[in-house]
mmCIF file with all atom_site columns, N, CA and C in Angstrom:
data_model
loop_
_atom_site.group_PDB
_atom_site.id
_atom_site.type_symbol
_atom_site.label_atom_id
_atom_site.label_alt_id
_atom_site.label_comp_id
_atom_site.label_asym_id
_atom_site.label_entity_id
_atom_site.label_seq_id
_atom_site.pdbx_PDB_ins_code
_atom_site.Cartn_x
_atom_site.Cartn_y
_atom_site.Cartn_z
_atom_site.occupancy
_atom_site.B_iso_or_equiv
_atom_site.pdbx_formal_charge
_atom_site.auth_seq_id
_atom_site.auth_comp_id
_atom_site.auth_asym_id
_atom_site.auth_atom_id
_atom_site.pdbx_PDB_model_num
ATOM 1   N N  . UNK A 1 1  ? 0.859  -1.156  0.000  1.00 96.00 ? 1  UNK A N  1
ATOM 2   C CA . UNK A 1 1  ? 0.000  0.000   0.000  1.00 96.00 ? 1  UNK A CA 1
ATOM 3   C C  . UNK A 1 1  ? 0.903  1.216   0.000  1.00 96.00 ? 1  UNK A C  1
ATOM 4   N N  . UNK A 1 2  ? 0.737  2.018   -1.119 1.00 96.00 ? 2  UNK A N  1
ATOM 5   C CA . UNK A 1 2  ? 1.642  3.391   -0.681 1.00 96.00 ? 2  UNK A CA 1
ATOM 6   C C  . UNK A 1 2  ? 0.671  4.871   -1.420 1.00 96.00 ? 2  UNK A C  1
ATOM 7   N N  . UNK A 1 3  ? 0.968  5.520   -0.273 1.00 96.00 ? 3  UNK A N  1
ATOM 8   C CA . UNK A 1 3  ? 0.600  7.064   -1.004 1.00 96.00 ? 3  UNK A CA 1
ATOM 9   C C  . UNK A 1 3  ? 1.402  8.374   -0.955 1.00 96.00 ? 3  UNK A C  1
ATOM 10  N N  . UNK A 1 4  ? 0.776  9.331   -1.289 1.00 95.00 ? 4  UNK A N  1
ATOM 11  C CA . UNK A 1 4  ? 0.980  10.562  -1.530 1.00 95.00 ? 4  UNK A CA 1
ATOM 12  C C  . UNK A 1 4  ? 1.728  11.724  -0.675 1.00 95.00 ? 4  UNK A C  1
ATOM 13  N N  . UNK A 1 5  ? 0.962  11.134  0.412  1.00 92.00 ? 5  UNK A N  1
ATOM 14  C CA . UNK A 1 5  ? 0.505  12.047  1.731  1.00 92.00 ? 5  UNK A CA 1
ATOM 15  C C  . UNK A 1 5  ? 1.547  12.806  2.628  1.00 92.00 ? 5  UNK A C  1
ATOM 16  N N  . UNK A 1 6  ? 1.932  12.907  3.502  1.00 90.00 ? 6  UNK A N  1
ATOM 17  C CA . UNK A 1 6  ? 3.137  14.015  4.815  1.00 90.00 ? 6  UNK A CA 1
ATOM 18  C C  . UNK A 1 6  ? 3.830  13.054  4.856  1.00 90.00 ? 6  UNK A C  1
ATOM 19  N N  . UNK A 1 7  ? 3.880  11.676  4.701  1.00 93.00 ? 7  UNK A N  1
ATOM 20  C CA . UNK A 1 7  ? 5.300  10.666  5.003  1.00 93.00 ? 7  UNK A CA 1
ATOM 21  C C  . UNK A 1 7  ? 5.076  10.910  6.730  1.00 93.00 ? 7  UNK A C  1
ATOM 22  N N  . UNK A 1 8  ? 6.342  10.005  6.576  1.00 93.00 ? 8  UNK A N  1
ATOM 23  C CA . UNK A 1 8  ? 6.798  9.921   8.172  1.00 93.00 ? 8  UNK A CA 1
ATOM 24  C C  . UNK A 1 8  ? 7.968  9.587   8.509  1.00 93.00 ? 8  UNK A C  1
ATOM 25  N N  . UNK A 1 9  ? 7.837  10.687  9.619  1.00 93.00 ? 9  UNK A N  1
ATOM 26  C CA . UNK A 1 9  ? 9.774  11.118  9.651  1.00 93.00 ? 9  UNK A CA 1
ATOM 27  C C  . UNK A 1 9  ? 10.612 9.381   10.365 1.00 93.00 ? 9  UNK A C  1
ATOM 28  N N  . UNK A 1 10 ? 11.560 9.781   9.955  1.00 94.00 ? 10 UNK A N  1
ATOM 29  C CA . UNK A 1 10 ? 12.530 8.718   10.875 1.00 94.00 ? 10 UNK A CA 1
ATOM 30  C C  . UNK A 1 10 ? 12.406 7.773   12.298 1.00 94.00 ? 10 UNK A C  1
ATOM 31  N N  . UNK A 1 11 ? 12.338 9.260   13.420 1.00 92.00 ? 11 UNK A N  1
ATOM 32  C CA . UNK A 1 11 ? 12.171 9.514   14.244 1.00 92.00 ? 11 UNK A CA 1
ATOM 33  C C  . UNK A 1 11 ? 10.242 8.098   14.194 1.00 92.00 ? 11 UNK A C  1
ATOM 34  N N  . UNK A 1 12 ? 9.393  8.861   13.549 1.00 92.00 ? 12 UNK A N  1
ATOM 35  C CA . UNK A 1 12 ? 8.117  8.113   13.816 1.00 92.00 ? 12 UNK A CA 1
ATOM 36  C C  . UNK A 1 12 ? 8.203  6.958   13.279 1.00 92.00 ? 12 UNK A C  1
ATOM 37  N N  . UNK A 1 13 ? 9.219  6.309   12.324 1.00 94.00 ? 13 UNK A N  1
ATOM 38  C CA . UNK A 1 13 ? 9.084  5.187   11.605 1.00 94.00 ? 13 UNK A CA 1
ATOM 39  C C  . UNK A 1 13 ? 9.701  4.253   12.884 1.00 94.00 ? 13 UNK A C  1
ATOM 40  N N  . UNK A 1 14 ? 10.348 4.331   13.386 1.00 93.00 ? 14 UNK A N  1
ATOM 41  C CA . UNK A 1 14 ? 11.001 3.524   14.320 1.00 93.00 ? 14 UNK A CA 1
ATOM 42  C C  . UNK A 1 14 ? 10.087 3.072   15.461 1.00 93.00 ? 14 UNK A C  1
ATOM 43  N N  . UNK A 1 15 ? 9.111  4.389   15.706 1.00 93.00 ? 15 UNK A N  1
ATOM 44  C CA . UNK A 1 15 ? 7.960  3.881   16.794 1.00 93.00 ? 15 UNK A CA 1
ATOM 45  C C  . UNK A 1 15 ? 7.029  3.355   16.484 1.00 93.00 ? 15 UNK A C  1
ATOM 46  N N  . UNK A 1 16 ? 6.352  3.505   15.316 1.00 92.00 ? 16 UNK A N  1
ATOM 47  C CA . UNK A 1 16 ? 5.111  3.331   14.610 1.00 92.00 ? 16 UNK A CA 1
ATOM 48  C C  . UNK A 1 16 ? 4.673  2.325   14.541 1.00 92.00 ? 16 UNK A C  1
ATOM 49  N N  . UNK A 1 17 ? 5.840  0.766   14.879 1.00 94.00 ? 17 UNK A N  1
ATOM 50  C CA . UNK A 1 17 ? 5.151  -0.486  15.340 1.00 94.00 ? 17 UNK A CA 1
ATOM 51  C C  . UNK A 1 17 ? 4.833  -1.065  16.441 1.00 94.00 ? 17 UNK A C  1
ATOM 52  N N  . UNK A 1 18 ? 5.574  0.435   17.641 1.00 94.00 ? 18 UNK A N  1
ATOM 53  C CA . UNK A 1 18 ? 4.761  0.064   19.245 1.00 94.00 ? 18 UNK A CA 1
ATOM 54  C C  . UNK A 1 18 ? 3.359  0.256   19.438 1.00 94.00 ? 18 UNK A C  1
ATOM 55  N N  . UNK A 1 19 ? 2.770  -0.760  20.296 1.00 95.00 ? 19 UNK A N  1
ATOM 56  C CA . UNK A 1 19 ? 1.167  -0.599  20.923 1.00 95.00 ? 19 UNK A CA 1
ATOM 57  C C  . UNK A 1 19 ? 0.800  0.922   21.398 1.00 95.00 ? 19 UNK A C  1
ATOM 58  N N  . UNK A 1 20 ? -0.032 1.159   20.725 1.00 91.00 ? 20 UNK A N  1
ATOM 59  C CA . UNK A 1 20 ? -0.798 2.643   21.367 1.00 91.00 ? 20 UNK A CA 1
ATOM 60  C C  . UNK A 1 20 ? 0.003  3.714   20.738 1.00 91.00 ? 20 UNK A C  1
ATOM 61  N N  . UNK A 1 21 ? 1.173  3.881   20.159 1.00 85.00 ? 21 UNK A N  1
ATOM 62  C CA . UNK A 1 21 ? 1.803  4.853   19.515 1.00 85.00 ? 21 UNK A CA 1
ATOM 63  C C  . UNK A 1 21 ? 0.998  5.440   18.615 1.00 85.00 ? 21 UNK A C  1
ATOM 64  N N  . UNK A 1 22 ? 1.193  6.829   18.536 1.00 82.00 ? 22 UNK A N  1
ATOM 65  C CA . UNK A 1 22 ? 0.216  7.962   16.993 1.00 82.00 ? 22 UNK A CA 1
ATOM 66  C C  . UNK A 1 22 ? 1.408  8.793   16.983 1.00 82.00 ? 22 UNK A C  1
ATOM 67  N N  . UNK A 1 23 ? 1.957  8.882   15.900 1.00 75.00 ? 23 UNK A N  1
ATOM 68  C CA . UNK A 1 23 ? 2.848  9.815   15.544 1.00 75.00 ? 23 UNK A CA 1
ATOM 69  C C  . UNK A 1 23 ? 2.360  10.949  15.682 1.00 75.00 ? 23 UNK A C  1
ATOM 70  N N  . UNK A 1 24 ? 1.283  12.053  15.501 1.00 69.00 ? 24 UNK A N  1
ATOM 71  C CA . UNK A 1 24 ? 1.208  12.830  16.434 1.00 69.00 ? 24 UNK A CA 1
ATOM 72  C C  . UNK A 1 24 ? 0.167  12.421  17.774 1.00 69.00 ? 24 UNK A C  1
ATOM 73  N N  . UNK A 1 25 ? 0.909  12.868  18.511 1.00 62.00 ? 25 UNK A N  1
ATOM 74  C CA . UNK A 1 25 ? 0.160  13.452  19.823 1.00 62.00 ? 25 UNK A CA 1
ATOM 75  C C  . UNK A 1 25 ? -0.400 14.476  20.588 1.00 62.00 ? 25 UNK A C  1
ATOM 76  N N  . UNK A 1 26 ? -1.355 14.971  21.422 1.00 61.00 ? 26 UNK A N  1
ATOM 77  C CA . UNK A 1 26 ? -1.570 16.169  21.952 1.00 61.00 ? 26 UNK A CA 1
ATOM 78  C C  . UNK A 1 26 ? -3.252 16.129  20.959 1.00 61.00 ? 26 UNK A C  1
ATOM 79  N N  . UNK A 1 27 ? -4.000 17.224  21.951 1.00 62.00 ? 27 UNK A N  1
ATOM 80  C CA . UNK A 1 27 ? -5.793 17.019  21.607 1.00 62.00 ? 27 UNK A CA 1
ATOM 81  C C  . UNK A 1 27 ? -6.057 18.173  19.923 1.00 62.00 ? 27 UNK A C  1
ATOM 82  N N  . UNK A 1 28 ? -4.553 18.360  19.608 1.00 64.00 ? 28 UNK A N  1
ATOM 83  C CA . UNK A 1 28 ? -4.839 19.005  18.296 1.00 64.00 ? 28 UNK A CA 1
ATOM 84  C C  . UNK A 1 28 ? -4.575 18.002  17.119 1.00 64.00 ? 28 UNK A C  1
ATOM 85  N N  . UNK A 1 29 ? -4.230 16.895  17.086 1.00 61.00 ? 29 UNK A N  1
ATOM 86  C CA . UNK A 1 29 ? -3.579 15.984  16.589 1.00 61.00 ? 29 UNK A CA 1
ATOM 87  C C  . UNK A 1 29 ? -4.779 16.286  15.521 1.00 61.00 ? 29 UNK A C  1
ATOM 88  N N  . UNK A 1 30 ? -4.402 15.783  14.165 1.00 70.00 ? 30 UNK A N  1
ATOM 89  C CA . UNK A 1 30 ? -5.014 15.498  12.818 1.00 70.00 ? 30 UNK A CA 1
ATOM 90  C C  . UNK A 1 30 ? -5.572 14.699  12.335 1.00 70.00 ? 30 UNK A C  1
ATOM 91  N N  . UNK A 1 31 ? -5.468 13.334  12.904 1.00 68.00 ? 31 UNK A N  1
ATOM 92  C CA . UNK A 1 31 ? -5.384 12.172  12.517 1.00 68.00 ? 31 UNK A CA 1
ATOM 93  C C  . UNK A 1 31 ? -6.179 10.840  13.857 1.00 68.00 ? 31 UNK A C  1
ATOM 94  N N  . UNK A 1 32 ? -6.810 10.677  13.608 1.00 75.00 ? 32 UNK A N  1
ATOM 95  C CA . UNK A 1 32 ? -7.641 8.903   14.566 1.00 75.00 ? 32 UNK A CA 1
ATOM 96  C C  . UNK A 1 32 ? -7.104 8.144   14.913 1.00 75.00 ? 32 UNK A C  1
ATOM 97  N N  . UNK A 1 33 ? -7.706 7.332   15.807 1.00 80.00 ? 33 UNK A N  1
ATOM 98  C CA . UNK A 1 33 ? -6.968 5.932   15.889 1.00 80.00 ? 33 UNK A CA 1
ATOM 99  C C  . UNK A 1 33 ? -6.568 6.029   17.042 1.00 80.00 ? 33 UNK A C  1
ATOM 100 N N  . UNK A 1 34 ? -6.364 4.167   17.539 1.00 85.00 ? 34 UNK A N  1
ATOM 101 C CA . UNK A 1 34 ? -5.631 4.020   18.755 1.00 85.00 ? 34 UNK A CA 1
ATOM 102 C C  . UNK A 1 34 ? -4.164 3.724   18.976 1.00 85.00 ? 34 UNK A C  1
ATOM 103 N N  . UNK A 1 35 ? -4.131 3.386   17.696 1.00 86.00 ? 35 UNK A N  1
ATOM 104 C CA . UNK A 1 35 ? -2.306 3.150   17.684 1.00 86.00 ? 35 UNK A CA 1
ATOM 105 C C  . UNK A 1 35 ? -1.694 1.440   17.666 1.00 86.00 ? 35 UNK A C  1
ATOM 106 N N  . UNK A 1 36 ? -3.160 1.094   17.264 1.00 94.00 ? 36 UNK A N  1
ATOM 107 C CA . UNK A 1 36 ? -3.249 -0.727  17.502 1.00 94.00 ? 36 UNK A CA 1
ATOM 108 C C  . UNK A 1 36 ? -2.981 -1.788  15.795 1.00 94.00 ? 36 UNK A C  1
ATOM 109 N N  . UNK A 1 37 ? -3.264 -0.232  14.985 1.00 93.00 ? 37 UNK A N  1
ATOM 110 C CA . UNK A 1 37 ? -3.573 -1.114  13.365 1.00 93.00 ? 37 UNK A CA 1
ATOM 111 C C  . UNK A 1 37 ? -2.595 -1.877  13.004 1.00 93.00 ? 37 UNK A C  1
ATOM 112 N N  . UNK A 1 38 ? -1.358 -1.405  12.596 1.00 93.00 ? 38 UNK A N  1
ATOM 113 C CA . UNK A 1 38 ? -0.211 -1.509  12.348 1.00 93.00 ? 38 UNK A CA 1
ATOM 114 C C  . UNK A 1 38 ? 0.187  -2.638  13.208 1.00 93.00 ? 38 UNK A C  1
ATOM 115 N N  . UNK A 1 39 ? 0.660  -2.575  14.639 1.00 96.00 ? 39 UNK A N  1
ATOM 116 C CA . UNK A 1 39 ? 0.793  -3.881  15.257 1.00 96.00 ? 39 UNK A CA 1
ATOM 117 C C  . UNK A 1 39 ? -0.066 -4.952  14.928 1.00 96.00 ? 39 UNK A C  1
ATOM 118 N N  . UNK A 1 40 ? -0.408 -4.818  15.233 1.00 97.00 ? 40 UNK A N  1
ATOM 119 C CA . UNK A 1 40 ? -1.806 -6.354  14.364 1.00 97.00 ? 40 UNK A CA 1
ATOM 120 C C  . UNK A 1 40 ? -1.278 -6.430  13.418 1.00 97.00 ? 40 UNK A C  1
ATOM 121 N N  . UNK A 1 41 ? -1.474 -5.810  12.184 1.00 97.00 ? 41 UNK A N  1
ATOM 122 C CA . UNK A 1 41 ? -1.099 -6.480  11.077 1.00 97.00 ? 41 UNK A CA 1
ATOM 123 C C  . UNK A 1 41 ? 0.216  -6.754  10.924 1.00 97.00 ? 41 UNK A C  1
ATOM 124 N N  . UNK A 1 42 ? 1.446  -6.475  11.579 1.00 97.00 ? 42 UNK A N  1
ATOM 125 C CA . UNK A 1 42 ? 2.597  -6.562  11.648 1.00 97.00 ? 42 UNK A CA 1
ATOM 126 C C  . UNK A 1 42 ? 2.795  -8.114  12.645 1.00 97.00 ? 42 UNK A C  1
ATOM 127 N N  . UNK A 1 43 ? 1.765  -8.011  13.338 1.00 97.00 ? 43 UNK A N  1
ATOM 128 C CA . UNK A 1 43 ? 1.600  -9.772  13.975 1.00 97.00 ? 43 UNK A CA 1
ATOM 129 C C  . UNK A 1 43 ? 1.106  -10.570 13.645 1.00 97.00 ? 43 UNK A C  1
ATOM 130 N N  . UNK A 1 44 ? 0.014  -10.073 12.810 1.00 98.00 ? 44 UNK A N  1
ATOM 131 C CA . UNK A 1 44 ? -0.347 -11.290 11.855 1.00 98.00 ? 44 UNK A CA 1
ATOM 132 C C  . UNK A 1 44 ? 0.265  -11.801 10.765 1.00 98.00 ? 44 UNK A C  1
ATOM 133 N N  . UNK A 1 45 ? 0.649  -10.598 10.306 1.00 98.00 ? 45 UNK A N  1
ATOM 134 C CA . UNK A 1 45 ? 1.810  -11.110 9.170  1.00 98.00 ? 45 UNK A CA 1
ATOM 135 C C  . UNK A 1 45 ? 2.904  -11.998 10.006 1.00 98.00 ? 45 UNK A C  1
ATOM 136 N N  . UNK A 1 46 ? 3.527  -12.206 10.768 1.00 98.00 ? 46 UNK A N  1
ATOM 137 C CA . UNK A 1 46 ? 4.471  -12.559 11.219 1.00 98.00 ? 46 UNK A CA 1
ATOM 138 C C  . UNK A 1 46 ? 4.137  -14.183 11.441 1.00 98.00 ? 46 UNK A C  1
ATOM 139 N N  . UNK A 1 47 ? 3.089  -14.238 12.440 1.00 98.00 ? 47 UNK A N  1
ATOM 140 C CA . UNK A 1 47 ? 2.513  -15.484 12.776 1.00 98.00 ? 47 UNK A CA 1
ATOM 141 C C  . UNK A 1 47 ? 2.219  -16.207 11.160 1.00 98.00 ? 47 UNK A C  1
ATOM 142 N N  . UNK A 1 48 ? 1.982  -15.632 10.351 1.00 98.00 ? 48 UNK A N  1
ATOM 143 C CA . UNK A 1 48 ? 1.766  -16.477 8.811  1.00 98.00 ? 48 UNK A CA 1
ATOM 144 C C  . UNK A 1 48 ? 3.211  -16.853 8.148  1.00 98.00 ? 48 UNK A C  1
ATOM 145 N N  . UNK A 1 49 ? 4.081  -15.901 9.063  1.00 99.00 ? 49 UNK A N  1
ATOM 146 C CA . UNK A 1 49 ? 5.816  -16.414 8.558  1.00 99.00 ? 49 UNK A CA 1
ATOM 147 C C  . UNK A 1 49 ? 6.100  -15.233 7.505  1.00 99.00 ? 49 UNK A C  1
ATOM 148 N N  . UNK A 1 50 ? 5.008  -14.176 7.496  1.00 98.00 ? 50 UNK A N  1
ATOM 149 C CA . UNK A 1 50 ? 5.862  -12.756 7.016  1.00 98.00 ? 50 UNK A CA 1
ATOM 150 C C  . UNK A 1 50 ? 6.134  -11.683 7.749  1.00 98.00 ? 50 UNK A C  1
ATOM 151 N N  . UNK A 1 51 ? 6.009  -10.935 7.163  1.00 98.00 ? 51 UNK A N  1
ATOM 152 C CA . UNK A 1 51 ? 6.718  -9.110  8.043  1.00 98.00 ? 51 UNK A CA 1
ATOM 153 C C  . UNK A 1 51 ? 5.700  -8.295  7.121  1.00 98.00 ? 51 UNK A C  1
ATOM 154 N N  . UNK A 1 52 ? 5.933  -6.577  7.529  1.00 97.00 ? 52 UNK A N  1
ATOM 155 C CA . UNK A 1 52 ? 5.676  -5.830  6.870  1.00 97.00 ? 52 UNK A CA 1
ATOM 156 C C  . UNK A 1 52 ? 6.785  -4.511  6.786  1.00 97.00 ? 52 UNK A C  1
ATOM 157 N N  . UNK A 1 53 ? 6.946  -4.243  5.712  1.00 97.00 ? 53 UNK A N  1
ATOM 158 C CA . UNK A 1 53 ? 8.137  -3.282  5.935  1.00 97.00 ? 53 UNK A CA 1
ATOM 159 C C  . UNK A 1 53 ? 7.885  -1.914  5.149  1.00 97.00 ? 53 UNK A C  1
ATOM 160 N N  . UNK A 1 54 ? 8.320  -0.752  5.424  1.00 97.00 ? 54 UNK A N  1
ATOM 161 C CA . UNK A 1 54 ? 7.825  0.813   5.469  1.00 97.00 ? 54 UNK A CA 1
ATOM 162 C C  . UNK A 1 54 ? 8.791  1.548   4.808  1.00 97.00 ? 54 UNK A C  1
ATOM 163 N N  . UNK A 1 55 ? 8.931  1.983   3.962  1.00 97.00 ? 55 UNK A N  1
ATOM 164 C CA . UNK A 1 55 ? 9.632  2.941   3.132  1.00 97.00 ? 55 UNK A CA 1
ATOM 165 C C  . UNK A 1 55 ? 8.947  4.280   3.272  1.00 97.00 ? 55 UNK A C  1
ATOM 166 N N  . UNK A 1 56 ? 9.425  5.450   3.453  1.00 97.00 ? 56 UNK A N  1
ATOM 167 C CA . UNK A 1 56 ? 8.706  6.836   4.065  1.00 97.00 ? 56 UNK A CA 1
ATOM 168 C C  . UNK A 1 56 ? 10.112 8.104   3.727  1.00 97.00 ? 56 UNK A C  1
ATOM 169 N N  . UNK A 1 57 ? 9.315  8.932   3.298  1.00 94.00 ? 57 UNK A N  1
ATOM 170 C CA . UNK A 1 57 ? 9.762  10.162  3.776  1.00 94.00 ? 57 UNK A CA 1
ATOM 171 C C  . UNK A 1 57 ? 9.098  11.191  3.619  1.00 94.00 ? 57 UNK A C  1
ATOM 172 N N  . UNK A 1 58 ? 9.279  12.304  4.860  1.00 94.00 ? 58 UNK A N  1
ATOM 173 C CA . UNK A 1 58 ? 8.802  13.154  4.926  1.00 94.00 ? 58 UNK A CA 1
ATOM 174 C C  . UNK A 1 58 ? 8.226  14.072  3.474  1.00 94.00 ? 58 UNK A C  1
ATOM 175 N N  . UNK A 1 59 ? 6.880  14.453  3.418  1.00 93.00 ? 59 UNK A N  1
ATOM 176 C CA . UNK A 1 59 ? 6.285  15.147  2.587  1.00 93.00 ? 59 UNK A CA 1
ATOM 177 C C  . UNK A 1 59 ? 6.229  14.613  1.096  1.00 93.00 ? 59 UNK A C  1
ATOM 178 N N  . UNK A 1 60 ? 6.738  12.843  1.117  1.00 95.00 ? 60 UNK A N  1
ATOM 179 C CA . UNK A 1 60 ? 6.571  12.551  -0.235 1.00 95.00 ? 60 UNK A CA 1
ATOM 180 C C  . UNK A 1 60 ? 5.933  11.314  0.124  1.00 95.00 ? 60 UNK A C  1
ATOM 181 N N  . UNK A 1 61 ? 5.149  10.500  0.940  1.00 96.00 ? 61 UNK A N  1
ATOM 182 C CA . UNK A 1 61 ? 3.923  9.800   1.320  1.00 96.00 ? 61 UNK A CA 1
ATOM 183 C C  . UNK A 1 61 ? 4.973  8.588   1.686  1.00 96.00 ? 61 UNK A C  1
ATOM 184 N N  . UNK A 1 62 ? 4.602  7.209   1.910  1.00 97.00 ? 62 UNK A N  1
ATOM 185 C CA . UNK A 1 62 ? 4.699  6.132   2.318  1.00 97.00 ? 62 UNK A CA 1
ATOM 186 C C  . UNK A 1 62 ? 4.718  5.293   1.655  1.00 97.00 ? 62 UNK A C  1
ATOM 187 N N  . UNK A 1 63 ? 5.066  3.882   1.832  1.00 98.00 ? 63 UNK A N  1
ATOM 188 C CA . UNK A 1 63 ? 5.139  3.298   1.186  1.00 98.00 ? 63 UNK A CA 1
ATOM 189 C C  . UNK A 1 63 ? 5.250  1.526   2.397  1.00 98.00 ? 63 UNK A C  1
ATOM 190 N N  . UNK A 1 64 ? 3.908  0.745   2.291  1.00 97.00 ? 64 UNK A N  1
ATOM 191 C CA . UNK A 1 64 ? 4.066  -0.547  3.427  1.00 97.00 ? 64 UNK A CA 1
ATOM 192 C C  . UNK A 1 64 ? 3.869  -1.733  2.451  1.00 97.00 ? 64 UNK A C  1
ATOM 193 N N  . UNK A 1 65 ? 4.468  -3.046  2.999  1.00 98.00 ? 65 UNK A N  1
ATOM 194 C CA . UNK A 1 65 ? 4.691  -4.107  2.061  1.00 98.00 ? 65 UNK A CA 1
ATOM 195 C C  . UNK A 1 65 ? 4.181  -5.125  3.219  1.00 98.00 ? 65 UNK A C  1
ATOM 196 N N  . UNK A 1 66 ? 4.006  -5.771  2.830  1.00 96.00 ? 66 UNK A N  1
ATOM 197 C CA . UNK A 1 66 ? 3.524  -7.399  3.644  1.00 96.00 ? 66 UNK A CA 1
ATOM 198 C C  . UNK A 1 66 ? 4.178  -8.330  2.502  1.00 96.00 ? 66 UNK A C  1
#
């Protein structure tokens, strides 16, 4: 799956597969969620004997693989 969108810095790529993590934080934040998606699917993939892996940079969107 990859898009367009703000990317994500370094700094957030490294956290972004802990439980409850949102790259932003604070009650102005932009963006939903509990911070659970990503782990799951990063454990389910795993338990099936894959991974998922994240290519990103800032202001030129994302990029996730299973």
């Amino acid at each position: 799956v990859w898009d367009n969108g703000i990317g994500i810095s370094p700094r957030g790529q490294r956290r972004l597969f802990q439980p409850f993590v949102q790259i932003e934080s604070g009650l102005d934040r932009r963006f939903e969620g509990s911070g659970l998606g990503l782990v799951l699917v990063k454990r389910l993939a795993q338990l099936h004997g894959g991974d998922i892996s994240l290519e990103s940079a800032e202001g030129e969107g994302s990029r996730f693989a299973i």
